[in-house]
Amino acid sequence: MTTPDPVSTTSAITRANCEQRDANDPLRDFRDDFLLPEGTIYLDGNSLGPRTKGAAERAQDVIADEWGTGLIGSWNSASWWDLPAKLGEKIAGIVGGGAGSTVVTDTTSINLFKAASAALKMQAEDSPDRRVILTQRENFPSDIYMLEGLAEQLGDGYKVRLVDDEEVTAGFPTTMSDEVALVVLTHVNYRTGRLFDMGTTTSAIHAGGAMVIWDLCHSAGALPIDLTGSGADMAIGCTYKFLNGGPGSPAFIWVAEGLRNRFSQPLSGWWSHARPFEMDPDYQPADGIRRYLTGTQGILSMSVAGLGLDIHSRVDMNLVRAKSLALSDLFIDLVDERLADHPVEVVTPREHAHRGSQVSIRHPEGFAVMSALIERGIIGDYREPEVLRFGLTPLYIGFTEVWDTVEALRDILDNHLWDTDAHKVRGAVT
Ligand SMILES: Cc1ncc(COP(=O)(O)O)c(C=O)c1O
């Protein structure tokens, strides 16, 4: 990584001023809970959160003691069987879900399939003519694919309709109708960082007679969420981004209290049975949250994910939100001020009420520019078309790192350092 100028002479914002803000940051001690390689500025915690400090030790305990010594007895003695619910309690505390509302299990895509199919079944009982599922055109594609797969399985007129983000923010003035059974919305757009208001959007959907499932992949652990207060029906999300669960760590599913015992899903494996060890050939769903489960879970991954959830359970999410907005304000101001001579466009909304915890900018050579930044140890990522994403994670990112990132960008753009063959080669994952 190059060392930027210690103090800017042309800008109202200075590096020294950023250092001062870091020194006064009430969240600064949380940085010690994470392990990051020396000299790296990690702005990709919205994709894969960095390692928690105790992760290796926790994994070692599970392997050596719980698995190695406890063997199969650890399903009881180490509470492996209860991990989905135990971790679910921690998530519920972070997203305002209430006690006994959430389990950690499977992937976000699989949990969406379970939740959407349970919601459509409820609607088929109450309002059988409603067969349309609305979701954002700009939703993370896996959500759209899962919903289309489900609609195809159901046949019988079920279909998915895509809506623009503006239509969602406006409360569905042109797309809500008595055909709509379900709306599936990602709370923060993965590409642009646009945030949707959960309370008012949920009310608009309910007023139209539809149910709503929120995908919290880009908001759980990033900002305060009040699932119960918002009146939402169901929610899903992952633990490996802002919640630092580890690569491929299991996802979660939350269901509103009044719907819990009506939740009936097609992936009705034995973990969701009322009495799984009776080995009864007849299926009978468990009461409450266990009925959202399917089968045996990855205990190693779950155990490590617990550490990230413990950190987030200790933190005041209002402080996280305040710092996140301050970091993204700084990022946007610096882009406006320091990159004004370049074809760079901020695509993240400038209004706080519509902004999640990332800044995305567009540049015609976005992929190569990001590659040049990564070469310097500043890690963000790239999403088509032309979007450079920078995740802002207040527990381990500071104001000085934002300053250094924009200065590195300026150097790369001013001096065309992105314009090499090496920076144009794409790996399987961008
Ligand atoms: C908003 C959103 N939804 C769903 C997914 C898919 O998650 P999974 O691969 O765990 O199924 C992702 C993955 O990044 C995502 O960002």
mmCIF file of N, CA and C and ligand atoms in Angstrom, residues 107-109 140 142-143 186 190 215 217-218 240-241, ligand 1:
data_model
loop_
_atom_site.group_PDB
_atom_site.id
_atom_site.type_symbol
_atom_site.label_atom_id
_atom_site.label_comp_id
_atom_site.label_asym_id
_atom_site.label_seq_id
_atom_site.Cartn_x
_atom_site.Cartn_y
_atom_site.Cartn_z
ATOM 1 N N THR A 107 -29.235 -21.970 4.000
ATOM 2 C CA THR A 107 -28.725 -20.764 3.327
ATOM 3 C C THR A 107 -29.878 -19.771 3.169
ATOM 4 N N THR A 108 -29.535 -18.539 2.822
ATOM 5 C CA THR A 108 -30.593 -17.543 2.607
ATOM 6 C C THR A 108 -31.521 -18.002 1.481
ATOM 7 N N SER A 109 -30.937 -18.542 0.400
ATOM 8 C CA SER A 109 -31.761 -18.973 -0.734
ATOM 9 C C SER A 109 -32.744 -20.060 -0.293
ATOM 10 N N PHE A 140 -31.091 -9.177 -5.320
ATOM 11 C CA PHE A 140 -30.002 -10.117 -5.535
ATOM 12 C C PHE A 140 -30.577 -11.273 -6.360
ATOM 13 N N SER A 142 -30.305 -14.368 -6.813
ATOM 14 C CA SER A 142 -30.696 -15.664 -6.240
ATOM 15 C C SER A 142 -32.141 -15.615 -5.720
ATOM 16 N N ASP A 143 -32.539 -14.488 -5.149
ATOM 17 C CA ASP A 143 -33.917 -14.369 -4.638
ATOM 18 C C ASP A 143 -34.914 -14.504 -5.788
ATOM 19 N N THR A 186 -35.504 -7.139 -0.646
ATOM 20 C CA THR A 186 -34.226 -7.032 0.056
ATOM 21 C C THR A 186 -34.143 -5.623 0.640
ATOM 22 N N TYR A 190 -28.111 -4.756 -2.783
ATOM 23 C CA TYR A 190 -26.722 -5.234 -2.678
ATOM 24 C C TYR A 190 -25.766 -4.429 -3.555
ATOM 25 N N ASP A 215 -35.539 -9.671 3.079
ATOM 26 C CA ASP A 215 -34.205 -10.273 3.014
ATOM 27 C C ASP A 215 -33.244 -9.273 3.665
ATOM 28 N N CYS A 217 -29.958 -9.650 4.276
ATOM 29 C CA CYS A 217 -28.532 -9.963 4.065
ATOM 30 C C CYS A 217 -27.634 -8.731 4.208
ATOM 31 N N HIS A 218 -28.109 -7.582 3.711
ATOM 32 C CA HIS A 218 -27.251 -6.389 3.721
ATOM 33 C C HIS A 218 -27.650 -5.384 4.796
ATOM 34 N N TYR A 240 -22.817 -14.280 7.178
ATOM 35 C CA TYR A 240 -21.396 -14.183 6.804
ATOM 36 C C TYR A 240 -20.967 -12.797 6.325
ATOM 37 N N LYS A 241 -21.904 -11.841 6.263
ATOM 38 C CA LYS A 241 -21.518 -10.492 5.813
ATOM 39 C C LYS A 241 -21.258 -9.612 7.046
HETATM 40 C C1 LIG B 1 -29.464 -10.002 -0.699
HETATM 41 C C2 LIG B 1 -29.005 -11.425 -0.836
HETATM 42 N N1 LIG B 1 -29.923 -12.407 -0.847
HETATM 43 C C3 LIG B 1 -29.572 -13.694 -0.986
HETATM 44 C C4 LIG B 1 -28.262 -14.060 -1.114
HETATM 45 C C5 LIG B 1 -27.921 -15.510 -1.294
HETATM 46 O O1 LIG B 1 -27.402 -16.048 -0.132
HETATM 47 P P1 LIG B 1 -26.990 -17.600 -0.055
HETATM 48 O O2 LIG B 1 -25.873 -17.817 -1.013
HETATM 49 O O3 LIG B 1 -26.567 -17.770 1.380
HETATM 50 O O4 LIG B 1 -28.174 -18.403 -0.382
HETATM 51 C C6 LIG B 1 -27.262 -13.078 -1.076
HETATM 52 C C7 LIG B 1 -25.842 -13.448 -1.182
HETATM 53 O O5 LIG B 1 -24.945 -12.664 -1.204
HETATM 54 C C8 LIG B 1 -27.658 -11.726 -0.958
HETATM 55 O O6 LIG B 1 -26.753 -10.735 -0.943
#
